[in-house]
Coordinates of C-alpha atoms in Angstrom, one line a residue:
X1 CA 16.1 5.0 41.1
X2 CA 17.9 1.8 41.1
X3 CA 20.9 1.3 38.8
X4 CA 20.5 -1.1 35.9
X5 CA 21.0 -4.8 36.7
X6 CA 24.4 -6.3 36.0
X7 CA 24.7 -8.1 32.6
X8 CA 24.3 -11.8 32.8
X9 CA 27.5 -13.9 32.6
X10 CA 28.4 -15.3 29.2
X11 CA 27.7 -19.0 28.5
X12 CA 31.4 -19.9 28.9
X13 CA 31.8 -18.1 32.2
X14 CA 28.6 -19.6 33.5
X15 CA 29.7 -23.1 32.4
X16 CA 33.1 -22.7 34.1
X17 CA 31.4 -21.3 37.3
X18 CA 29.1 -24.3 37.5
X19 CA 32.0 -26.8 36.7
X20 CA 34.3 -25.3 39.3
X21 CA 31.6 -25.2 42.0
X22 CA 30.3 -28.7 41.4
X23 CA 30.8 -32.1 43.0
X24 CA 34.6 -32.5 43.2
X25 CA 34.4 -35.5 45.6
X26 CA 32.5 -37.6 43.0
X27 CA 35.0 -36.5 40.3
X28 CA 37.9 -37.5 42.6
X29 CA 36.4 -41.0 43.0
X30 CA 36.4 -41.4 39.2
X31 CA 39.8 -39.8 38.7
X32 CA 41.7 -41.9 41.2
X33 CA 41.2 -45.2 39.3
X34 CA 43.5 -44.5 36.4
X35 CA 46.1 -42.9 38.7
X36 CA 46.1 -46.0 40.9
X37 CA 46.5 -48.2 37.8
X38 CA 49.6 -46.3 36.6
X39 CA 51.1 -46.4 40.1
X40 CA 50.3 -50.1 40.7
X41 CA 51.7 -51.1 37.3
X42 CA 54.9 -49.2 37.8
X43 CA 55.3 -50.7 41.3
X44 CA 54.7 -54.2 39.9
X45 CA 57.3 -53.7 37.2
X46 CA 59.8 -52.3 39.7
X47 CA 59.6 -55.3 42.0
X48 CA 61.9 -57.7 40.0
X49 CA 65.6 -57.1 40.3
X50 CA 66.2 -58.0 36.6
X51 CA 69.2 -60.2 37.5
X52 CA 71.1 -57.5 39.5
X53 CA 73.3 -58.3 42.3
X54 CA 71.9 -56.1 45.1
X55 CA 75.2 -56.3 47.0
X56 CA 76.9 -54.5 44.1
X57 CA 77.5 -50.8 44.5
X58 CA 76.2 -50.1 41.0
X59 CA 72.9 -52.0 41.5
X60 CA 69.8 -49.9 40.9
X61 CA 67.6 -50.0 44.0
X62 CA 63.9 -50.3 44.2
X63 CA 63.2 -46.6 44.5
X64 CA 65.2 -45.8 41.3
X65 CA 63.6 -48.7 39.5
X66 CA 60.2 -47.5 40.5
X67 CA 60.9 -44.0 39.0
X68 CA 62.2 -45.7 35.8
X69 CA 59.2 -47.9 35.4
X70 CA 56.9 -45.0 36.2
X71 CA 58.5 -43.1 33.4
X72 CA 58.0 -46.1 31.1
X73 CA 54.3 -46.5 31.9
X74 CA 53.7 -42.8 31.5
X75 CA 54.5 -43.2 27.8
X76 CA 51.2 -44.9 27.6
X77 CA 49.5 -41.5 28.1
X78 CA 51.8 -39.6 25.8
X79 CA 55.0 -39.2 27.8
X80 CA 58.4 -39.4 26.2
X81 CA 61.4 -41.1 27.8
X82 CA 64.6 -39.2 27.4
X83 CA 68.0 -39.8 28.9
X84 CA 71.0 -37.4 29.1
X85 CA 74.5 -38.1 30.1
X86 CA 77.1 -35.4 30.7
X87 CA 80.7 -36.4 31.2
X88 CA 83.9 -34.4 30.8
X89 CA 86.3 -37.1 31.9
X90 CA 86.9 -39.2 28.8
X91 CA 89.8 -41.3 30.3
X92 CA 87.6 -44.4 30.2
X93 CA 87.4 -44.1 26.4
X94 CA 91.2 -44.5 26.0
X95 CA 92.0 -47.9 24.7
X96 CA 95.1 -50.0 25.5
X97 CA 98.2 -48.7 24.0
X98 CA 96.7 -45.2 23.4
X99 CA 97.8 -42.0 25.0
X100 CA 95.5 -39.1 25.9
X101 CA 96.5 -37.0 22.8
X102 CA 95.7 -39.8 20.4
X103 CA 92.4 -40.4 22.1
X104 CA 91.1 -36.9 21.7
X105 CA 88.2 -36.6 19.3
X106 CA 89.2 -34.8 16.2
X107 CA 88.5 -35.1 12.6
X108 CA 88.4 -38.8 11.7
X109 CA 89.1 -40.7 8.5
X110 CA 85.6 -40.1 7.4
X111 CA 86.1 -36.3 7.5
X112 CA 83.7 -35.9 10.4
X113 CA 84.6 -33.4 13.1
X114 CA 82.6 -33.7 16.3
X115 CA 80.9 -30.8 17.9
X116 CA 81.9 -29.3 21.3
X117 CA 79.1 -31.1 23.1
X118 CA 80.3 -34.4 21.6
X119 CA 83.9 -33.6 22.6
X120 CA 82.8 -33.1 26.2
X121 CA 81.0 -36.4 26.2
X122 CA 77.4 -35.1 26.3
X123 CA 75.1 -37.7 25.0
X124 CA 71.3 -37.7 24.7
X125 CA 68.9 -40.4 23.8
X126 CA 65.2 -40.6 23.6
X127 CA 62.7 -43.5 23.1
X128 CA 59.5 -43.0 21.2
X129 CA 57.1 -45.7 22.2
X130 CA 53.5 -45.7 23.2
X131 CA 52.7 -49.1 24.9
X132 CA 49.0 -49.5 23.8
X133 CA 48.5 -52.1 26.5
X134 CA 49.2 -49.5 29.2
X135 CA 46.9 -47.0 27.3
X136 CA 44.1 -49.5 27.1
X137 CA 44.3 -50.4 30.8
X138 CA 44.4 -46.7 31.7
X139 CA 41.3 -46.0 29.6
X140 CA 39.5 -49.0 30.9
X141 CA 40.1 -48.0 34.6
X142 CA 39.0 -44.5 33.8
X143 CA 35.9 -45.8 32.1
X144 CA 35.1 -47.9 35.2
X145 CA 35.4 -44.9 37.5
X146 CA 33.2 -42.8 35.1
X147 CA 30.5 -45.5 35.0
X148 CA 30.4 -45.5 38.8
X149 CA 30.1 -41.7 38.8
X150 CA 27.3 -41.8 36.1
X151 CA 25.4 -44.5 38.0
X152 CA 25.7 -42.4 41.2
X153 CA 24.3 -39.4 39.3
X154 CA 21.4 -41.4 38.0
X155 CA 20.5 -42.6 41.4
X156 CA 20.6 -39.0 42.7
X157 CA 18.3 -38.0 39.9
X158 CA 15.9 -40.8 40.6
X159 CA 15.8 -39.9 44.3
X160 CA 15.1 -36.2 43.5
X161 CA 18.3 -35.1 45.2
X162 CA 19.5 -32.9 42.3
X163 CA 16.9 -30.3 42.8
X164 CA 18.9 -28.4 45.3
X165 CA 21.2 -25.8 43.9
X166 CA 24.9 -26.1 44.4
X167 CA 26.6 -23.6 46.7
X168 CA 27.3 -20.3 45.1
X169 CA 25.0 -20.9 42.1
X170 CA 21.7 -19.8 43.4
X171 CA 19.9 -16.7 42.1
X172 CA 21.1 -13.3 43.4
X173 CA 19.2 -11.7 46.2
X174 CA 17.8 -8.1 46.0
X175 CA 15.7 -6.3 43.4
X176 CA 17.4 -8.1 40.5
X177 CA 16.4 -11.6 41.6
X178 CA 15.4 -13.5 38.5
X179 CA 16.9 -10.9 36.1
X180 CA 19.4 -13.5 34.7
X181 CA 18.8 -17.2 34.0
X182 CA 20.8 -18.9 36.8
X183 CA 19.3 -22.3 36.1
X184 CA 21.8 -25.2 35.9
X185 CA 20.9 -26.2 32.3
X186 CA 21.7 -29.4 30.5
X187 CA 25.5 -29.4 30.8
X188 CA 26.0 -31.2 34.1
X189 CA 27.7 -34.1 32.3
X190 CA 30.2 -31.8 30.5
X191 CA 30.9 -30.0 33.8
X192 CA 31.6 -33.3 35.6
X193 CA 33.8 -34.3 32.6
X194 CA 35.9 -31.1 33.0
X195 CA 36.3 -31.8 36.7
X196 CA 37.4 -35.4 36.2
X197 CA 39.8 -34.3 33.4
X198 CA 41.5 -31.7 35.5
X199 CA 41.9 -34.1 38.5
X200 CA 43.4 -36.8 36.2
X201 CA 45.7 -34.3 34.6
X202 CA 46.9 -33.0 38.0
X203 CA 47.6 -36.6 39.1
X204 CA 49.5 -37.4 36.0
X205 CA 51.5 -34.2 36.4
X206 CA 52.6 -35.2 39.9
X207 CA 53.6 -38.7 38.7
X208 CA 55.5 -37.3 35.7
X209 CA 57.4 -34.8 37.9
X210 CA 58.3 -37.7 40.3
X211 CA 59.5 -40.0 37.4
X212 CA 62.6 -38.0 36.7
X213 CA 65.5 -39.7 38.5
X214 CA 69.2 -39.2 38.1
X215 CA 71.0 -42.6 38.2
X216 CA 74.8 -43.0 37.9
X217 CA 75.1 -39.7 36.1
X218 CA 72.2 -40.4 33.7
X219 CA 69.3 -37.9 33.9
X220 CA 65.9 -39.5 32.9
X221 CA 62.9 -37.4 31.9
X222 CA 59.4 -38.6 31.4
X223 CA 58.3 -35.8 29.0
X224 CA 56.1 -33.9 31.4
X225 CA 54.3 -31.6 28.8
X226 CA 53.4 -34.5 26.5
X227 CA 52.2 -36.7 29.3
X228 CA 50.0 -33.9 30.8
X229 CA 48.6 -32.9 27.4
X230 CA 47.8 -36.6 26.5
X231 CA 46.2 -37.2 29.8
X232 CA 44.1 -34.1 29.6
X233 CA 42.8 -34.8 26.1
X234 CA 42.0 -38.4 26.6
X235 CA 40.4 -38.0 30.0
X236 CA 38.2 -35.0 29.0
X237 CA 37.0 -36.7 25.8
X238 CA 36.2 -40.1 27.4
X239 CA 34.6 -38.4 30.4
X240 CA 32.4 -36.2 28.1
X241 CA 31.3 -39.3 26.1
X242 CA 30.4 -41.3 29.2
X243 CA 28.9 -38.6 31.4
X244 CA 27.1 -36.5 28.9
X245 CA 25.6 -39.4 26.9
X246 CA 22.2 -39.3 28.6
X247 CA 21.6 -35.5 28.4
X248 CA 22.6 -35.3 24.7
X249 CA 20.6 -38.2 23.3
X250 CA 17.7 -35.9 22.3
X251 CA 20.1 -33.3 21.0
X252 CA 21.7 -35.8 18.7
X253 CA 18.3 -37.2 17.6
X254 CA 17.5 -33.7 16.2
X255 CA 20.6 -33.8 14.1
X256 CA 20.6 -36.9 11.8
X257 CA 24.0 -36.2 10.3
X258 CA 25.9 -35.9 13.6
X259 CA 24.0 -38.9 14.9
X260 CA 25.0 -41.0 11.9
X261 CA 28.7 -39.9 12.5
X262 CA 28.4 -40.9 16.1
X263 CA 27.0 -44.3 15.3
X264 CA 29.7 -44.8 12.7
X265 CA 32.4 -44.0 15.2
X266 CA 30.9 -46.6 17.6
X267 CA 30.9 -49.2 14.8
X268 CA 34.6 -48.4 13.9
X269 CA 35.7 -48.6 17.6
X270 CA 33.9 -51.9 18.1
X271 CA 35.4 -53.4 14.9
X272 CA 38.9 -52.2 15.8
X273 CA 38.6 -53.6 19.3
X274 CA 37.7 -57.0 17.9
X275 CA 40.5 -56.9 15.3
X276 CA 43.2 -55.9 17.7
X277 CA 42.0 -58.5 20.3
X278 CA 42.0 -61.2 17.6
X279 CA 45.5 -60.3 16.4
X280 CA 46.9 -60.0 19.9
X281 CA 45.5 -63.4 21.0
X282 CA 46.9 -65.1 17.9
X283 CA 50.3 -63.5 18.4
X284 CA 50.3 -64.5 22.1
X285 CA 49.5 -68.1 21.2
X286 CA 52.3 -68.1 18.6
X287 CA 54.7 -66.7 21.1
X288 CA 53.9 -69.3 23.7
X289 CA 54.9 -72.0 21.1
X290 CA 58.4 -70.5 20.6
X291 CA 61.5 -72.2 22.0
X292 CA 62.5 -69.0 23.7
X293 CA 59.3 -69.1 25.8
X294 CA 59.8 -72.6 26.9
X295 CA 63.4 -72.0 27.8
X296 CA 62.7 -68.7 29.6
X297 CA 64.7 -66.8 27.1
X298 CA 64.8 -63.1 26.6
X299 CA 64.7 -60.5 23.9
X300 CA 67.4 -58.3 25.4
X301 CA 69.6 -60.7 27.3
X302 CA 68.9 -63.4 29.8
X303 CA 68.4 -61.0 32.7
X304 CA 65.4 -59.2 31.1
X305 CA 62.1 -61.1 30.9
X306 CA 60.9 -61.3 27.3
X307 CA 57.4 -62.3 28.3
X308 CA 57.0 -59.0 30.2
X309 CA 58.1 -57.0 27.1
X310 CA 55.7 -59.0 24.9
X311 CA 52.7 -58.4 27.2
X312 CA 53.4 -54.6 27.5
X313 CA 53.7 -54.3 23.7
X314 CA 51.0 -56.9 22.8
X315 CA 48.6 -54.4 21.3
X316 CA 51.4 -52.7 19.4
X317 CA 52.3 -56.0 17.9
X318 CA 48.6 -56.6 17.2
X319 CA 48.5 -53.4 15.2
X320 CA 51.5 -54.4 13.2
X321 CA 50.1 -57.9 12.8
X322 CA 46.8 -56.5 11.4
X323 CA 48.7 -54.4 8.9
X324 CA 50.8 -57.5 7.9
X325 CA 47.7 -59.5 7.4
X326 CA 46.6 -57.0 4.8
X327 CA 50.0 -57.0 3.0
X328 CA 51.6 -54.0 4.6
X329 CA 55.1 -54.9 5.7
X330 CA 56.8 -54.0 9.0
X331 CA 59.8 -51.8 8.2
X332 CA 62.9 -51.2 10.2
X333 CA 65.0 -48.1 9.4
X334 CA 68.4 -47.5 10.9
X335 CA 70.3 -44.4 9.9
X336 CA 73.5 -42.7 11.0
X337 CA 76.1 -40.5 9.5
X338 CA 78.0 -43.5 8.3
X339 CA 75.5 -46.2 7.2
X340 CA 71.8 -46.1 6.5
X341 CA 70.1 -49.4 6.5
X342 CA 66.5 -50.6 5.8
X343 CA 64.9 -54.0 6.3
X344 CA 61.3 -55.1 5.8
X345 CA 59.2 -58.1 7.0
X346 CA 56.3 -58.8 4.6
X347 CA 54.2 -61.8 3.7
X348 CA 56.9 -63.2 1.4
X349 CA 59.6 -62.9 4.1
X350 CA 57.2 -64.5 6.6
X351 CA 56.7 -67.4 4.3
X352 CA 60.4 -67.9 3.9
X353 CA 61.1 -67.7 7.6
X354 CA 58.2 -69.8 8.9
X355 CA 56.3 -71.4 6.1
X356 CA 53.3 -71.1 3.8
X357 CA 50.9 -72.0 6.7
X358 CA 51.9 -68.8 8.5
X359 CA 51.0 -66.7 5.4
X360 CA 47.7 -68.5 5.1
X361 CA 46.9 -67.9 8.8
X362 CA 47.9 -64.3 8.6
X363 CA 45.6 -63.7 5.7
X364 CA 42.8 -65.5 7.4
X365 CA 43.1 -63.2 10.4
X366 CA 42.9 -60.1 8.2
X367 CA 39.9 -61.5 6.4
X368 CA 38.0 -62.3 9.6
X369 CA 38.8 -58.8 10.9
X370 CA 37.3 -56.9 7.9
X371 CA 34.4 -59.4 7.6
X372 CA 33.5 -58.6 11.2
X373 CA 33.6 -54.9 10.3
X374 CA 31.3 -55.5 7.3
X375 CA 28.8 -57.6 9.2
X376 CA 28.7 -55.1 12.1
X377 CA 28.3 -52.1 9.7
X378 CA 25.5 -53.8 7.8
X379 CA 23.6 -54.7 11.0
X380 CA 24.0 -51.2 12.6
X381 CA 23.5 -49.0 9.5
X382 CA 20.8 -49.3 6.9
X383 CA 22.2 -46.8 4.5
X384 CA 25.2 -47.7 2.4
X385 CA 26.8 -44.2 2.9
X386 CA 26.9 -44.8 6.7
X387 CA 28.5 -48.2 6.2
X388 CA 31.2 -46.6 4.0
X389 CA 31.6 -43.9 6.7
X390 CA 32.2 -46.6 9.3
X391 CA 34.7 -48.3 7.1
X392 CA 36.6 -45.1 6.5
X393 CA 36.7 -44.3 10.2
X394 CA 38.0 -47.8 10.8
X395 CA 40.8 -47.4 8.3
X396 CA 41.6 -44.0 9.6
X397 CA 41.8 -45.3 13.2
X398 CA 44.1 -48.1 12.1
X399 CA 46.4 -45.7 10.3
X400 CA 46.6 -43.5 13.3
X401 CA 47.5 -46.4 15.6
X402 CA 50.0 -47.7 13.1
X403 CA 51.6 -44.3 12.8
X404 CA 52.0 -43.7 16.6
X405 CA 52.4 -47.4 17.6
X406 CA 55.9 -48.0 16.2
X407 CA 59.2 -48.0 18.1
X408 CA 61.7 -45.2 17.6
X409 CA 65.0 -44.4 19.2
X410 CA 67.3 -41.4 18.7
X411 CA 70.8 -41.1 20.1
X412 CA 72.9 -37.9 19.7
X413 CA 76.2 -36.5 20.9
X414 CA 78.2 -39.7 20.3
X415 CA 81.6 -39.5 18.7
X416 CA 80.5 -40.9 15.4
X417 CA 77.4 -38.8 15.3
X418 CA 73.7 -39.3 16.0
X419 CA 71.8 -42.5 15.2
X420 CA 68.1 -43.0 14.7
X421 CA 66.1 -46.1 14.5
X422 CA 62.4 -46.7 13.7
X423 CA 60.4 -49.9 13.5
X424 CA 56.8 -49.8 12.4
X425 CA 54.2 -50.5 9.8
X426 CA 54.7 -49.0 6.3
X427 CA 51.9 -46.4 6.2
X428 CA 51.7 -46.0 2.4
X429 CA 51.3 -49.8 1.9
X430 CA 48.8 -49.9 4.8
X431 CA 46.7 -47.2 3.2
X432 CA 46.7 -48.9 -0.2
X433 CA 46.0 -52.5 0.9
X434 CA 43.8 -51.4 3.8
X435 CA 41.5 -49.6 1.5
X436 CA 41.1 -52.7 -0.7
X437 CA 40.6 -55.0 2.3
X438 CA 38.1 -52.7 4.1
X439 CA 36.1 -52.2 0.9
X440 CA 35.9 -55.9 0.3
X441 CA 35.0 -56.6 3.9
X442 CA 32.1 -54.1 3.7
X443 CA 30.7 -55.7 0.5
X444 CA 31.1 -59.2 1.8
X445 CA 29.6 -58.3 5.1
X446 CA 26.6 -56.6 3.5
X447 CA 26.1 -59.6 1.2
X448 CA 26.4 -62.1 4.1
X449 CA 23.8 -60.2 6.2
X450 CA 21.4 -60.1 3.3
X451 CA 21.7 -63.8 2.6
X452 CA 21.3 -64.7 6.3
X453 CA 18.4 -62.3 7.0
X454 CA 15.2 -64.2 7.4
X455 CA 12.6 -63.4 4.6
X456 CA 9.9 -61.0 5.4
X457 CA 6.7 -62.7 6.4
X458 CA 3.8 -62.2 4.0
X459 CA 1.1 -59.9 5.0

């Protein structure tokens, strides 16, 4: 008497087995695109000398510059740039006419007594910045690789080449043949998405580990855990959307609620892409008309190209510009143990600095953005509830981008204490004014589509 057949594997185990034994070569072809993009962009940014005298002993060479720029571009996938300086010799801090005893850090006139790490000269600083231009380029190159992989898979299906079983996934031999359902199922797209995501994450991990130089006593870190987690999430989600689209069309059609949510997400993404592209183009045109652009000036000194900075942060500026066009100001907060400061740039300040024409143009950009959203929602969705859902997703996506798209810097361990700075859109104002603008755009778009729709022909 034969023993009972082994229990079939669980759905999760079977899925992982098929994913790990699938086509890794095709996944590698798709995963290499975003990795090449990050490497090529960091290489291009490291080529300029940024005004350095290469004959100077303190000049930063190309290899170190490449590691620095690689750490910078990895912020586009979620990395965090941190710098730490450790120094026990504080003789350089002694000013003229001071002796060592008078230069020792003790309790100052403000009553602040530095910590031991501050007395030893240990300083840390971190930059919180996600360059959306790098993120968009990374996603576009990954999307291009995924499209090629999906088209290759479609051609294989059309040629009938997918009927052969993958190595190791065939039915077991012996008397239990056919006792368990060893068929591949309808998850090949998700399996390929997992393979692509793992390869992309492994490549980002290698780049993040490499982008940690130590230059002149300053240790730079690219935030390896955050970069790996961001790359994994974005690559798996985008791969699943692109590769599993065909095989889940029928599954979504049987679930009207989930299908409506998917279509609303597509509408919100299209409208946000248009809005950010419009704001970025307008800002770029305005920047080219400035005197600093004509004179080859710089934001951070004459040796640092301002145009390069503007291009890297163009989409971040577009997010801030979209919020400003709705009335949400751009706030700058600087705080330390001695002096907290706050400044804001709103429509009134913009009118005082530039003129009333700038305020009118900014409002026009905001109106065109929400009107495009309203027209697109009215054309793609018949039900008013789906149009409102698309508008809500559009506003939520904007708030997310505004929340993570600002610039923040933290410095700690200095003699006077830590300092923090943050520049970004005011989220409460963006939520309030954005709700009003999006609601108005949905109503105006629906009305415009109704007025321009040709009348129904009489029967």
